[in-house]
Amino acid sequence: MAMAGKKIWRDAATLILTAKAPAGKSLPSSFTSGETAAPTECSSLFDYKVLMLKRSSKSKFMPNAYVFPGGVTSGADFASGWKDHFLHHGYNEDDLEALVLKDVDRPMLMKAELDESISRDIALRLAAIRETFEESGVLLIKSSSGSSSQSEAFSFSSSSSLSSWRKQVHSSPDQLLSLYREVGAVPDLWAVKEWSDWLTPTDLNDQGKRRFDTIFYTACLDSIPTTMLDQAEVTAVQWTDPASLLHKFYERQFWLAPPQVYELSRLLNFRDQQDLAQFSAIRHQAGLTTWLPVRMECDDGMLSILPGDSLYPDSPDYAGTSAKKPGPYPGTLDESRAASEQLNRLEFRDTYDCVTRVKGDSQHGHVSPVSFQEFQNKCSNL
């Protein structure tokens, strides 16, 4: 799976950030954009909300899409000064080394480069934390309770202080270390758990030639924090339950990228944030591999085939340089599904009709997504 030579994509990190919110409780208008929520019998099942941000229409990649906060790595995420900062707060190199997963599968972006002074298991967590702060103003700090499953959001003294620091970090990523020094806290690496890793398909031509290898993390807060948009990369924010987010997507109120549809469909398995946090902590220890979606046309739509599916190639073309490209499937979406013993795919009939299909053993201790249609049917029978 390793790639030779210079990478042809950029490494990135994103954070599926949830915050405790009593089931059925309505949020202030500042936390929502006013679109219709999922039917009450579905949305009221969840005791938490998920942070979603709307990308600017000027974004070169996935414009106008609702996404989890995140972005590309920076050299500042690998700065040796982080080790000194953690040591100052009582965490030595052995404590940091304990965060590095060993003897399990690792995604390609975890392969270290020669000039990196900090392990990628740590630097990529820092990237996810930094990008979340840049885009939303939410700064994760290690909880005063010492919990490794529940994080805490730093409370700034004023909105002007938050705005000033957010702009500084956005302009110069190395200012994140200065910020943590200023507030006397450390980034909560311990509560940030690996969830999945997605590599942009090789043939996503409508997004240009930009490709990203993005690791998805999860983190949990005990309440919804103050959120501040950057108004440049991000133009809207929502704290909403997973069912309502998918409902809005299928109602064509906003657009979700396929990885977001898949991961939100996984969250439908967890009505209680505590269950999600406990599962994430256990699953995290099983490691990950890089998922490259392989797209295949059918007579009536498009398949995005994922590892574990009967149609997934034995040797995926990660670089997109092979002369042999996957041809169209000779039949319909339904026919391809019926002919496959193992399923792990997304089916598209248009950009808003994206359905998860999974059948078979899960990988790396993960939970399979629940299709929104199946979830709605279960809700109606409660």
Short mmCIF file of C-alpha atoms in Angstrom, two decimals:
data_model
loop_
_atom_site.label_atom_id
_atom_site.label_comp_id
_atom_site.label_asym_id
_atom_site.label_seq_id
_atom_site.Cartn_x
_atom_site.Cartn_y
_atom_site.Cartn_z
CA MET A 1 0.00 0.00 0.00
CA ALA A 2 2.95 2.34 0.48
CA MET A 3 3.56 4.92 -2.22
CA ALA A 4 6.98 5.55 -3.71
CA GLY A 5 8.25 9.07 -4.39
CA LYS A 6 6.50 12.36 -3.78
CA LYS A 7 2.93 12.28 -2.53
CA ILE A 8 0.31 13.29 -5.07
CA TRP A 9 -2.23 14.27 -2.43
CA ARG A 10 -2.21 16.34 0.75
CA ASP A 11 -2.59 14.92 4.24
CA ALA A 12 -5.49 16.28 6.25
CA ALA A 13 -7.37 15.73 9.49
CA THR A 14 -11.00 16.30 10.40
CA LEU A 15 -12.99 16.08 13.64
CA ILE A 16 -16.44 14.64 14.23
CA LEU A 17 -17.20 16.79 17.26
CA THR A 18 -20.29 16.02 19.31
CA ALA A 19 -21.73 17.96 22.23
CA LYS A 20 -24.20 16.79 24.83
CA ALA A 21 -27.68 18.23 24.39
CA PRO A 22 -30.73 16.78 26.17
CA ALA A 23 -32.87 14.75 23.78
CA GLY A 24 -35.64 16.83 22.26
CA LYS A 25 -34.23 20.15 23.50
CA SER A 26 -34.45 22.93 20.92
CA LEU A 27 -31.33 25.00 20.30
CA PRO A 28 -30.97 28.79 20.07
CA SER A 29 -31.19 30.09 16.51
CA SER A 30 -27.48 30.95 16.61
CA PHE A 31 -26.70 27.23 16.56
CA THR A 32 -28.88 26.36 13.55
CA SER A 33 -29.60 27.68 10.09
CA GLY A 34 -33.37 27.33 10.26
CA GLU A 35 -33.91 24.37 7.97
CA THR A 36 -36.40 21.63 8.80
CA ALA A 37 -35.30 19.04 11.33
CA ALA A 38 -35.91 15.34 11.00
CA PRO A 39 -39.27 14.08 12.23
CA THR A 40 -39.41 14.50 16.00
CA GLU A 41 -39.65 10.76 16.65
CA CYS A 42 -36.22 10.42 15.03
CA SER A 43 -34.32 13.54 16.13
CA SER A 44 -35.53 13.33 19.73
CA LEU A 45 -33.77 9.98 20.16
CA PHE A 46 -30.32 11.59 20.36
CA ASP A 47 -28.88 13.23 23.46
CA TYR A 48 -26.10 14.97 21.50
CA LYS A 49 -25.52 17.24 18.49
CA VAL A 50 -22.84 17.14 15.80
CA LEU A 51 -20.89 20.20 14.62
CA MET A 52 -21.22 20.79 10.87
CA LEU A 53 -19.82 23.72 8.88
CA LYS A 54 -20.78 25.01 5.46
CA ARG A 55 -17.86 25.55 3.12
CA SER A 56 -17.70 28.81 1.22
CA SER A 57 -18.97 28.94 -2.35
CA LYS A 58 -15.45 30.15 -3.22
CA SER A 59 -13.80 26.98 -1.89
CA LYS A 60 -11.80 25.16 -4.55
CA PHE A 61 -12.74 21.78 -3.08
CA MET A 62 -16.34 20.82 -2.26
CA PRO A 63 -17.79 24.37 -2.40
CA ASN A 64 -21.06 24.88 -0.45
CA ALA A 65 -20.82 21.42 1.12
CA TYR A 66 -21.59 20.82 4.79
CA VAL A 67 -18.58 19.12 6.36
CA PHE A 68 -17.02 18.31 9.70
CA PRO A 69 -14.35 20.87 10.69
CA GLY A 70 -10.89 20.02 9.39
CA GLY A 71 -8.17 20.78 6.89
CA VAL A 72 -4.63 20.05 5.73
CA THR A 73 -1.67 19.54 8.01
CA SER A 74 0.87 22.27 8.69
CA GLY A 75 4.51 22.15 9.65
CA ALA A 76 3.43 23.77 12.93
CA ASP A 77 1.62 20.54 13.85
CA PHE A 78 5.02 18.80 13.94
CA ALA A 79 6.90 21.51 15.87
CA SER A 80 9.21 20.19 18.60
CA GLY A 81 7.97 22.96 20.90
CA TRP A 82 4.88 20.89 21.57
CA LYS A 83 6.98 18.37 23.50
CA ASP A 84 8.30 21.13 25.77
CA HIS A 85 4.79 22.45 26.29
CA PHE A 86 3.41 19.08 27.30
CA LEU A 87 6.41 18.48 29.59
CA HIS A 88 5.79 21.83 31.26
CA HIS A 89 2.31 20.57 32.14
CA GLY A 90 3.53 17.23 33.46
CA TYR A 91 3.35 15.02 30.36
CA ASN A 92 6.69 13.49 29.36
CA GLU A 93 7.71 11.74 26.16
CA ASP A 94 6.56 8.38 27.50
CA ASP A 95 3.07 9.84 28.05
CA LEU A 96 3.01 11.05 24.45
CA GLU A 97 4.47 7.80 23.13
CA ALA A 98 1.58 5.94 24.79
CA LEU A 99 -0.72 7.71 22.32
CA VAL A 100 1.05 6.09 19.35
CA LEU A 101 -0.73 2.97 18.10
CA LYS A 102 1.49 -0.04 17.49
CA ASP A 103 1.06 -3.56 16.09
CA VAL A 104 -2.20 -2.68 14.30
CA ASP A 105 -3.04 -1.59 10.76
CA ARG A 106 -2.19 2.05 10.02
CA PRO A 107 -3.41 4.28 7.18
CA MET A 108 -0.91 5.55 4.62
CA LEU A 109 -0.80 9.09 6.00
CA MET A 110 0.68 7.74 9.26
CA LYS A 111 3.94 6.87 7.51
CA ALA A 112 6.56 9.17 9.02
CA GLU A 113 8.77 11.44 6.93
CA LEU A 114 12.43 11.98 7.78
CA ASP A 115 12.22 15.56 9.08
CA GLU A 116 9.32 15.08 11.50
CA SER A 117 10.14 15.55 15.18
CA ILE A 118 6.70 14.51 16.46
CA SER A 119 4.87 11.26 15.78
CA ARG A 120 2.09 11.52 13.22
CA ASP A 121 -0.33 9.98 15.73
CA ILE A 122 0.12 13.21 17.70
CA ALA A 123 0.64 15.73 14.89
CA LEU A 124 -2.52 14.71 13.03
CA ARG A 125 -4.56 15.07 16.22
CA LEU A 126 -3.07 18.55 16.63
CA ALA A 127 -4.03 19.34 13.03
CA ALA A 128 -7.65 18.33 13.67
CA ILE A 129 -7.75 20.42 16.86
CA ARG A 130 -6.13 23.41 15.13
CA GLU A 131 -8.44 23.33 12.12
CA THR A 132 -11.49 23.00 14.36
CA PHE A 133 -10.42 26.14 16.23
CA GLU A 134 -9.63 28.04 13.03
CA GLU A 135 -12.98 27.24 11.46
CA SER A 136 -15.32 27.30 14.45
CA GLY A 137 -13.55 28.94 17.39
CA VAL A 138 -13.85 25.78 19.51
CA LEU A 139 -10.55 25.12 21.33
CA LEU A 140 -10.21 21.66 22.85
CA ILE A 141 -8.29 21.43 26.13
CA LYS A 142 -7.65 18.45 28.37
CA SER A 143 -10.52 18.19 30.81
CA SER A 144 -9.85 19.24 34.39
CA SER A 145 -11.47 15.95 35.41
CA GLY A 146 -8.72 14.02 33.62
CA SER A 147 -11.26 12.13 31.51
CA SER A 148 -9.88 10.38 28.43
CA SER A 149 -13.32 10.11 26.81
CA GLN A 150 -14.79 13.59 27.42
CA SER A 151 -13.00 16.72 26.26
CA GLU A 152 -13.51 20.33 27.28
CA ALA A 153 -13.79 23.56 25.28
CA PHE A 154 -11.81 26.53 26.57
CA SER A 155 -13.97 29.49 27.57
CA PHE A 156 -12.45 32.76 26.34
CA SER A 157 -12.87 35.90 28.44
CA SER A 158 -14.56 37.76 25.59
CA SER A 159 -15.66 37.31 22.00
CA SER A 160 -13.00 39.82 20.91
CA SER A 161 -10.28 37.68 22.51
CA LEU A 162 -11.62 34.56 20.78
CA SER A 163 -11.85 36.39 17.46
CA SER A 164 -8.32 37.77 17.77
CA TRP A 165 -6.75 34.40 18.56
CA ARG A 166 -8.74 32.62 15.88
CA LYS A 167 -7.49 35.08 13.26
CA GLN A 168 -3.91 34.73 14.49
CA VAL A 169 -3.96 30.95 14.28
CA HIS A 170 -5.65 31.07 10.89
CA SER A 171 -2.91 33.38 9.57
CA SER A 172 -0.05 31.57 11.28
CA PRO A 173 -0.65 27.99 12.49
CA ASP A 174 2.34 28.14 14.84
CA GLN A 175 0.30 30.57 16.95
CA LEU A 176 -1.75 27.64 18.24
CA LEU A 177 1.14 26.68 20.52
CA SER A 178 1.35 30.30 21.69
CA LEU A 179 -2.37 30.21 22.45
CA TYR A 180 -2.11 27.09 24.60
CA ARG A 181 0.83 28.66 26.43
CA GLU A 182 -1.23 31.79 27.01
CA VAL A 183 -4.25 29.96 28.43
CA GLY A 184 -2.13 27.52 30.45
CA ALA A 185 -3.62 24.35 29.01
CA VAL A 186 -2.73 21.46 26.69
CA PRO A 187 -4.58 20.19 23.62
CA ASP A 188 -6.73 17.20 24.51
CA LEU A 189 -4.97 14.53 22.46
CA TRP A 190 -6.31 11.80 24.73
CA ALA A 191 -10.02 12.34 23.99
CA VAL A 192 -9.47 12.60 20.21
CA LYS A 193 -10.03 9.08 18.83
CA GLU A 194 -9.33 7.70 15.36
CA TRP A 195 -12.52 6.89 13.46
CA SER A 196 -11.76 6.41 9.74
CA ASP A 197 -9.50 7.48 6.88
CA TRP A 198 -10.70 8.52 3.41
CA LEU A 199 -8.60 9.19 0.31
CA THR A 200 -10.15 11.28 -2.47
CA PRO A 201 -11.09 9.09 -5.49
CA THR A 202 -8.72 9.29 -8.44
CA ASP A 203 -11.46 10.28 -10.91
CA LEU A 204 -13.30 13.03 -9.04
CA ASN A 205 -12.83 15.32 -11.99
CA ASP A 206 -15.48 17.87 -10.98
CA GLN A 207 -13.23 18.78 -8.02
CA GLY A 208 -10.18 19.33 -10.20
CA LYS A 209 -6.98 17.45 -9.45
CA ARG A 210 -7.01 18.17 -5.71
CA ARG A 211 -6.83 15.04 -3.60
CA PHE A 212 -6.65 14.60 0.15
CA ASP A 213 -5.89 11.71 2.47
CA THR A 214 -8.02 12.65 5.47
CA ILE A 215 -8.10 10.97 8.84
CA PHE A 216 -11.39 11.37 10.70
CA TYR A 217 -11.33 11.66 14.49
CA THR A 218 -14.09 11.85 17.08
CA ALA A 219 -14.27 13.94 20.25
CA CYS A 220 -17.07 14.55 22.77
CA LEU A 221 -18.00 17.66 24.77
CA ASP A 222 -20.43 17.80 27.68
CA SER A 223 -22.20 20.92 26.35
CA ILE A 224 -22.40 23.04 23.20
CA PRO A 225 -19.62 25.67 23.29
CA THR A 226 -19.45 29.18 21.89
CA THR A 227 -18.90 28.97 18.14
CA MET A 228 -17.43 31.69 15.90
CA LEU A 229 -17.27 31.45 12.11
CA ASP A 230 -14.29 32.66 10.13
CA GLN A 231 -16.62 33.99 7.37
CA ALA A 232 -13.96 33.10 4.80
CA GLU A 233 -13.69 29.32 4.53
CA VAL A 234 -16.88 28.73 6.53
CA THR A 235 -20.18 30.57 6.04
CA ALA A 236 -22.62 28.69 8.31
CA VAL A 237 -22.60 26.45 11.37
CA GLN A 238 -25.02 23.83 12.67
CA TRP A 239 -25.14 21.78 15.85
CA THR A 240 -27.67 19.15 14.84
CA ASP A 241 -28.39 15.49 15.51
CA PRO A 242 -27.26 12.93 12.89
CA ALA A 243 -30.82 12.09 11.78
CA SER A 244 -31.70 15.73 11.08
CA LEU A 245 -28.50 16.26 9.11
CA LEU A 246 -29.24 13.30 6.87
CA HIS A 247 -32.90 14.31 6.59
CA LYS A 248 -31.89 17.77 5.32
CA PHE A 249 -29.52 16.20 2.83
CA TYR A 250 -32.15 13.85 1.40
CA GLU A 251 -34.65 16.73 1.34
CA ARG A 252 -32.08 18.63 -0.78
CA GLN A 253 -31.79 21.45 1.74
CA PHE A 254 -28.01 21.18 1.72
CA TRP A 255 -25.33 18.95 0.27
CA LEU A 256 -23.12 16.46 2.10
CA ALA A 257 -19.99 14.91 0.64
CA PRO A 258 -20.15 11.08 0.46
CA PRO A 259 -17.78 10.45 3.42
CA GLN A 260 -20.03 12.67 5.58
CA VAL A 261 -23.10 10.67 4.51
CA TYR A 262 -21.34 7.41 5.38
CA GLU A 263 -20.03 8.62 8.76
CA LEU A 264 -23.29 10.28 9.81
CA SER A 265 -25.04 7.03 8.92
CA ARG A 266 -22.65 5.27 11.29
CA LEU A 267 -23.63 7.71 14.04
CA LEU A 268 -27.27 6.61 13.68
CA ASN A 269 -26.18 3.56 15.71
CA PHE A 270 -25.54 5.76 18.75
CA ARG A 271 -28.42 7.53 20.46
CA ASP A 272 -26.43 8.28 23.62
CA GLN A 273 -23.19 10.23 23.48
CA GLN A 274 -21.74 8.10 26.27
CA ASP A 275 -22.20 4.99 24.13
CA LEU A 276 -20.50 6.73 21.22
CA ALA A 277 -17.57 7.81 23.41
CA GLN A 278 -17.10 4.33 24.86
CA PHE A 279 -17.29 2.68 21.45
CA SER A 280 -14.83 5.19 19.94
CA ALA A 281 -12.28 4.55 22.69
CA ILE A 282 -12.41 0.77 22.16
CA ARG A 283 -12.52 0.88 18.35
CA HIS A 284 -9.62 3.35 18.24
CA GLN A 285 -7.25 0.67 19.54
CA ALA A 286 -7.95 -1.59 16.53
CA GLY A 287 -6.24 0.76 14.06
CA LEU A 288 -7.28 1.77 10.54
CA THR A 289 -6.44 1.42 6.88
CA THR A 290 -6.81 3.97 4.10
CA TRP A 291 -10.12 3.79 2.24
CA LEU A 292 -9.93 4.72 -1.44
CA PRO A 293 -13.43 4.77 -2.95
CA VAL A 294 -13.42 3.18 -6.41
CA ARG A 295 -16.18 4.60 -8.58
CA MET A 296 -18.02 2.48 -11.12
CA GLU A 297 -20.86 3.46 -13.43
CA CYS A 298 -24.05 1.39 -13.66
CA ASP A 299 -26.95 1.62 -16.07
CA ASP A 300 -28.97 3.76 -13.67
CA GLY A 301 -26.40 5.42 -11.44
CA MET A 302 -22.97 5.32 -9.88
CA LEU A 303 -21.33 3.01 -7.35
CA SER A 304 -18.64 4.08 -4.90
CA ILE A 305 -17.04 0.79 -3.91
CA LEU A 306 -15.22 0.58 -0.56
CA PRO A 307 -12.82 -1.99 0.97
CA GLY A 308 -14.57 -5.21 1.91
CA ASP A 309 -17.04 -5.09 -0.98
CA SER A 310 -17.07 -8.02 -3.41
CA LEU A 311 -16.37 -5.62 -6.29
CA TYR A 312 -13.41 -3.88 -4.60
CA PRO A 313 -10.14 -4.44 -6.49
CA ASP A 314 -7.43 -6.61 -4.94
CA SER A 315 -4.80 -3.95 -5.70
CA PRO A 316 -6.39 -0.47 -5.70
CA ASP A 317 -4.75 2.16 -7.88
CA TYR A 318 -4.11 4.76 -5.15
CA ALA A 319 -2.16 7.07 -7.44
CA GLY A 320 -4.57 6.86 -10.37
CA THR A 321 -1.73 6.17 -12.78
CA SER A 322 -2.67 2.67 -13.93
CA ALA A 323 -3.68 2.36 -17.55
CA LYS A 324 -6.29 -0.21 -16.50
CA LYS A 325 -9.34 1.63 -15.19
CA PRO A 326 -12.43 -0.04 -13.69
CA GLY A 327 -15.03 -0.34 -16.41
CA PRO A 328 -18.78 0.21 -16.01
CA TYR A 329 -20.87 -2.47 -14.34
CA PRO A 330 -22.98 -4.31 -16.93
CA GLY A 331 -26.30 -3.78 -15.22
CA THR A 332 -28.26 -1.69 -12.73
CA LEU A 333 -27.48 -0.73 -9.14
CA ASP A 334 -29.95 -3.35 -7.91
CA GLU A 335 -28.40 -6.04 -10.11
CA SER A 336 -24.87 -5.24 -8.92
CA ARG A 337 -26.05 -5.46 -5.32
CA ALA A 338 -27.80 -8.79 -5.86
CA ALA A 339 -24.68 -10.25 -7.46
CA SER A 340 -22.37 -9.24 -4.59
CA GLU A 341 -21.97 -11.43 -1.52
CA GLN A 342 -20.18 -8.71 0.47
CA LEU A 343 -21.33 -5.09 0.37
CA ASN A 344 -19.55 -1.92 1.43
CA ARG A 345 -20.60 0.81 -0.94
CA LEU A 346 -22.46 4.01 -1.61
CA GLU A 347 -25.08 4.03 -4.37
CA PHE A 348 -25.86 7.23 -6.27
CA ARG A 349 -28.79 7.95 -8.53
CA ASP A 350 -27.97 11.65 -8.31
CA THR A 351 -25.83 13.82 -6.04
CA TYR A 352 -28.53 13.91 -3.33
CA ASP A 353 -29.55 10.27 -3.64
CA CYS A 354 -26.62 8.65 -1.87
CA VAL A 355 -27.46 5.42 -0.02
CA THR A 356 -25.13 3.34 2.13
CA ARG A 357 -25.17 -0.42 1.48
CA VAL A 358 -23.22 -2.66 3.83
CA LYS A 359 -23.46 -6.43 4.28
CA GLY A 360 -20.79 -8.59 5.83
CA ASP A 361 -18.15 -8.39 8.53
CA SER A 362 -17.01 -4.96 9.66
CA GLN A 363 -13.34 -4.04 9.63
CA HIS A 364 -11.15 -2.90 12.53
CA GLY A 365 -13.91 -3.31 15.08
CA HIS A 366 -16.07 -0.68 13.42
CA VAL A 367 -19.84 -0.38 13.29
CA SER A 368 -21.65 -0.49 9.95
CA PRO A 369 -23.69 2.51 8.80
CA VAL A 370 -27.47 2.41 9.02
CA SER A 371 -29.31 3.66 5.94
CA PHE A 372 -31.47 6.66 6.76
CA GLN A 373 -34.50 4.99 5.23
CA GLU A 374 -34.06 1.98 7.51
CA PHE A 375 -33.58 4.28 10.49
CA GLN A 376 -36.79 6.18 9.70
CA ASN A 377 -38.74 2.93 9.45
CA LYS A 378 -37.51 1.89 12.89
CA CYS A 379 -38.49 5.28 14.31
CA SER A 380 -42.02 5.02 12.98
CA ASN A 381 -42.41 1.68 14.74
CA LEU A 382 -41.36 2.97 18.16
#
